[in-house]
PDB file of C-alpha atoms in Angstrom:
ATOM      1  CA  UNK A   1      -8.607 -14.014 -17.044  1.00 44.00           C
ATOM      2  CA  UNK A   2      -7.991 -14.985 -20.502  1.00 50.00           C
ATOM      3  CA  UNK A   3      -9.179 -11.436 -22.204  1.00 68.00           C
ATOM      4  CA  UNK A   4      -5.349 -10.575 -21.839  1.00 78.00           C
ATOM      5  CA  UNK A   5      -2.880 -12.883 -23.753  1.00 80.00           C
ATOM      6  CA  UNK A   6      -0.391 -11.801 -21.353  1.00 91.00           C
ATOM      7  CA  UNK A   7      -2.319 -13.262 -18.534  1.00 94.00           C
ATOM      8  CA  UNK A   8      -1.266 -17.165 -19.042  1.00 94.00           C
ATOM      9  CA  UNK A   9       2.077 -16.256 -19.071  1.00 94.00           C
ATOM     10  CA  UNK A  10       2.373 -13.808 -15.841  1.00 96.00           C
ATOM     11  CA  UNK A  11      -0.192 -16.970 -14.343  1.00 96.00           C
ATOM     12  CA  UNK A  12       1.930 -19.265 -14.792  1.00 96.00           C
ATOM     13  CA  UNK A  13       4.923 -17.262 -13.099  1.00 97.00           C
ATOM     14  CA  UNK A  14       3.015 -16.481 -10.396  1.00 97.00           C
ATOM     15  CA  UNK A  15       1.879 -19.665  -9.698  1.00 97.00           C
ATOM     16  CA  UNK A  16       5.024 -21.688 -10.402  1.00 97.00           C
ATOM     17  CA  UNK A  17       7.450 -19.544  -8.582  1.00 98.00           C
ATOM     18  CA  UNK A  18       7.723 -19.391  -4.660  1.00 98.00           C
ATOM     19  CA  UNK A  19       8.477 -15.933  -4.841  1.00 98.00           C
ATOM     20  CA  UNK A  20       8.279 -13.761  -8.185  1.00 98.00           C
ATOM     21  CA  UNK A  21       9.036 -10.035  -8.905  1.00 98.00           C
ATOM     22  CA  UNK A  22       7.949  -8.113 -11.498  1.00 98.00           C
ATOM     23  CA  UNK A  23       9.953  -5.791 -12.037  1.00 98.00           C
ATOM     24  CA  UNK A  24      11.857  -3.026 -14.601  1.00 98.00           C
ATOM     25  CA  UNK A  25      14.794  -4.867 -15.534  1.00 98.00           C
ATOM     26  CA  UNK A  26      16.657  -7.799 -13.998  1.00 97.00           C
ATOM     27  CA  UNK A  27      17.671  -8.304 -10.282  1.00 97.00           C
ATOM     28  CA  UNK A  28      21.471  -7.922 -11.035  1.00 96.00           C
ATOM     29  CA  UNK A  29      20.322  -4.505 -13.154  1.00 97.00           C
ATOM     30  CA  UNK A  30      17.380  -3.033 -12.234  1.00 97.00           C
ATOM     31  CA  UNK A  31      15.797  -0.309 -14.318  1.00 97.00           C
ATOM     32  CA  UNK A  32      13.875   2.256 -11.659  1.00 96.00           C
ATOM     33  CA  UNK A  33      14.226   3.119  -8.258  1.00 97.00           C
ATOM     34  CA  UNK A  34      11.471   1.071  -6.952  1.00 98.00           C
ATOM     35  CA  UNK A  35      12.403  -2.120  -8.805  1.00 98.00           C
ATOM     36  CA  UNK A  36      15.829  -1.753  -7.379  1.00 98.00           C
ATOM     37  CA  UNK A  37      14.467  -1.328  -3.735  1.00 98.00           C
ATOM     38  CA  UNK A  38      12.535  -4.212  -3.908  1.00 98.00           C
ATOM     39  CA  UNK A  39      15.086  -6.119  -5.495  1.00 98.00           C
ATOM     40  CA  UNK A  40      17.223  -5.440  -2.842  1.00 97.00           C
ATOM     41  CA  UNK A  41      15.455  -6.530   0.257  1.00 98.00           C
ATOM     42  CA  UNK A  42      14.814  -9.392  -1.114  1.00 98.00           C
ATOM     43  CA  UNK A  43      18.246 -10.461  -2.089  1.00 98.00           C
ATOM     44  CA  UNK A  44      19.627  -8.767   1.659  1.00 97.00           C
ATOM     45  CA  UNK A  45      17.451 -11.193   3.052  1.00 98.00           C
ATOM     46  CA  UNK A  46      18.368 -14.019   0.839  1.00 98.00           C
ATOM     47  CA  UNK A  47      15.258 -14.995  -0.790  1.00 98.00           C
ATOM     48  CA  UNK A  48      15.291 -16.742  -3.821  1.00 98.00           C
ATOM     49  CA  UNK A  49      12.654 -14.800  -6.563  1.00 98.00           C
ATOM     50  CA  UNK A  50      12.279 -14.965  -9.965  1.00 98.00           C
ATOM     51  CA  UNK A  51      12.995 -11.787 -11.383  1.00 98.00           C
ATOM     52  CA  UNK A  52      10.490 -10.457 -15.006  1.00 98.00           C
ATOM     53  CA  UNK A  53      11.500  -7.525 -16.291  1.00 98.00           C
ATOM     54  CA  UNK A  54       8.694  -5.984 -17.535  1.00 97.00           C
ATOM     55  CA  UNK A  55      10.156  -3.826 -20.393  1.00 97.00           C
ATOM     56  CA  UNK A  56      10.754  -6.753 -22.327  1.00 95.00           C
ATOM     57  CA  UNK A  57       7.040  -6.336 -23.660  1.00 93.00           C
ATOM     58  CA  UNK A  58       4.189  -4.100 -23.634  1.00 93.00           C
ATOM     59  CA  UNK A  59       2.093  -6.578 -23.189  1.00 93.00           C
ATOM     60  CA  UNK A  60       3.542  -8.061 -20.273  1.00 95.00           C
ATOM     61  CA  UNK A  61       3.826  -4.564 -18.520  1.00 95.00           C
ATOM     62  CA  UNK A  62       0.098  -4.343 -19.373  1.00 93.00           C
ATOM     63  CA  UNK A  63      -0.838  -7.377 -18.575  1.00 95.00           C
ATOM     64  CA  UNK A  64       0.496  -7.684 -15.479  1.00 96.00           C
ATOM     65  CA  UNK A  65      -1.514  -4.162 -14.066  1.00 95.00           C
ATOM     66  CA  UNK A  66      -4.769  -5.786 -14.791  1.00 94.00           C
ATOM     67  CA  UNK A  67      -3.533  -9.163 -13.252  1.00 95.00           C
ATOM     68  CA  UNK A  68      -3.540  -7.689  -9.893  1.00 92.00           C
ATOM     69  CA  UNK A  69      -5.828  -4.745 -10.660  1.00 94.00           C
ATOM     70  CA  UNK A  70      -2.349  -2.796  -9.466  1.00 95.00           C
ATOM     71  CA  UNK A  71      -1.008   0.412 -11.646  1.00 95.00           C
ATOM     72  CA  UNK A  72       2.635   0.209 -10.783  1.00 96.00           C
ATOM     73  CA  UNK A  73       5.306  -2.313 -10.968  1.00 97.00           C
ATOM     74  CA  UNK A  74       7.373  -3.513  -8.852  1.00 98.00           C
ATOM     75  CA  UNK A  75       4.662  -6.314  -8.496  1.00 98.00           C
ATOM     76  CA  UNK A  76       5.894  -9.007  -5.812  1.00 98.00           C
ATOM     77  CA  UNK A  77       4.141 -12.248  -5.376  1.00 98.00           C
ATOM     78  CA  UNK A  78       4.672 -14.818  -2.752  1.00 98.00           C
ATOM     79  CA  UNK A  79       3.003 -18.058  -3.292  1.00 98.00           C
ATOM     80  CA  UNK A  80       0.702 -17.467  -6.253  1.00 97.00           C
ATOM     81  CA  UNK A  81      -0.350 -14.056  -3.431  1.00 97.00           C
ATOM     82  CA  UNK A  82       0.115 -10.926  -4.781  1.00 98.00           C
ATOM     83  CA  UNK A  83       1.600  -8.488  -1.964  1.00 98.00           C
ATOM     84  CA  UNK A  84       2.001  -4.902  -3.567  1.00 97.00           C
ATOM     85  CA  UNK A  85       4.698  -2.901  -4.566  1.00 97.00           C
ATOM     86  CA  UNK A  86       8.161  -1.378  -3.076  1.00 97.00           C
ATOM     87  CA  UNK A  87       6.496   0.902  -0.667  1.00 97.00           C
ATOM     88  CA  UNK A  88       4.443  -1.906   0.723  1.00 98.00           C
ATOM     89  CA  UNK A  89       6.866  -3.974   0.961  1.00 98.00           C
ATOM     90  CA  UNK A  90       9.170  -1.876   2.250  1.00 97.00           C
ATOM     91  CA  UNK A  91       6.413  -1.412   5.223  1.00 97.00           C
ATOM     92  CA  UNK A  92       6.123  -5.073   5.630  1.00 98.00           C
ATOM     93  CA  UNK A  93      10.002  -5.183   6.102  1.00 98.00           C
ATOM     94  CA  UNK A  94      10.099  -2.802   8.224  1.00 97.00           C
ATOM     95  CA  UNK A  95       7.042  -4.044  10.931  1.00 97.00           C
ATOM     96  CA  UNK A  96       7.788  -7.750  10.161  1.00 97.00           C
ATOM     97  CA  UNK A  97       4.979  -8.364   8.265  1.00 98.00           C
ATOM     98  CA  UNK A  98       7.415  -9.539   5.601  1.00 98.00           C
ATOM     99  CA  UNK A  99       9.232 -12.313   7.848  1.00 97.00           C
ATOM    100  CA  UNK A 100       5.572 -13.882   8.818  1.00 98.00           C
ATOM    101  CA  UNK A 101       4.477 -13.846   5.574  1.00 98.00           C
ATOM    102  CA  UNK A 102       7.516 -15.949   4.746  1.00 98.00           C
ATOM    103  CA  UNK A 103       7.831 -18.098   7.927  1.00 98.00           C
ATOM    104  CA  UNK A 104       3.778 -18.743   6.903  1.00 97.00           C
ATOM    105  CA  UNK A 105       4.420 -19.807   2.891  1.00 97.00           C
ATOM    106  CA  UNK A 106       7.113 -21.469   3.867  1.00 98.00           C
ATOM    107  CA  UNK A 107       9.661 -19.241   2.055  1.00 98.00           C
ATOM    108  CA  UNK A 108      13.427 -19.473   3.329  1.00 98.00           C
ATOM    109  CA  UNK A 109      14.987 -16.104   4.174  1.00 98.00           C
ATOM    110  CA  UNK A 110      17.598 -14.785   6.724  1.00 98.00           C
ATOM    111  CA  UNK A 111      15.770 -13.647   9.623  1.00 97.00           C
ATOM    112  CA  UNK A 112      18.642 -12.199  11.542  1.00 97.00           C
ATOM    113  CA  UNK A 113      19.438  -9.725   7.910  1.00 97.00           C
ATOM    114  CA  UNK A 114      15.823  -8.953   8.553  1.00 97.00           C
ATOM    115  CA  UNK A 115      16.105  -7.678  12.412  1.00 96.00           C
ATOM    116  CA  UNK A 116      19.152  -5.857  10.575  1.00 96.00           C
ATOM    117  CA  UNK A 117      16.906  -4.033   8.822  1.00 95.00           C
ATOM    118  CA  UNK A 118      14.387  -2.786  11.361  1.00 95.00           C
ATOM    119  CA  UNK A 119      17.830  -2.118  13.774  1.00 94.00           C
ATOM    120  CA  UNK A 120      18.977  -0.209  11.433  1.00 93.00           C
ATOM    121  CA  UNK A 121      15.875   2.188  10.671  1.00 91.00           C
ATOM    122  CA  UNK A 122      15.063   2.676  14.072  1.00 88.00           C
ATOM    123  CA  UNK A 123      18.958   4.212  14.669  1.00 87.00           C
ATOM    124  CA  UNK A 124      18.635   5.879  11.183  1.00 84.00           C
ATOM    125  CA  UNK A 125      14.821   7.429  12.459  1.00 77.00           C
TER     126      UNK A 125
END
């Protein structure tokens, strides 16, 4: 891993945050769409993440690609485990994936907001 000098820094993120998101800005002012999305469920459901915004350096938005041999950021990681981006987790939220991912790492999170969710999308759908 260490042919990337980003890679000790997004490693040691990843590995000493519950939950981390990288991301296009900050939580409280996300840059794109998808960071936004992403961003939001997780703060709708309470989680505590670390946010990275990515723009802060190119080689932390390249780095963090090859990390998880992903090409798009949002990047979300639970538990050292990378999970994907907004539209898989916005599947995950939306089967409950998400919520036994979380009840399995251990990660707190409002499970009643989450039901909210999947309520919500069934009466929008």
């Amino acid at each position: 891993m260490s042919e990337n000098p980003a890679f000790a820094q997004i490693d040691e993120i990843v590995k000493g945050n519950d939950v981390a998101l990288f991301m296009k800005g900050v939580k409280t002012m996300p840059q794109c769409g998808f960071s936004a999305k992403v961003a939001q469920i997780l703060q709708y459901l309470g989680v505590e993440f670390k946010d990275v915004n990515v723009l802060q350096s190119n080689e932390l938005r390249d780095g963090i690609k090859s990390y998880a041999n992903w090409p798009t950021i949002p990047q979300l990681y639970v538990k050292g485990e990378f999970i994907g981006g907004a539209d898989i987790v916005t599947e995950m939220t939306l089967s409950g994936e998400l919520d036994q991912l979380f009840e399995e790492k251990g990660v707190k999170f409002d499970k009643a907001r989450a039901e909210e969710i999947r309520a919500h999308n069934k009466a929008a759908s």
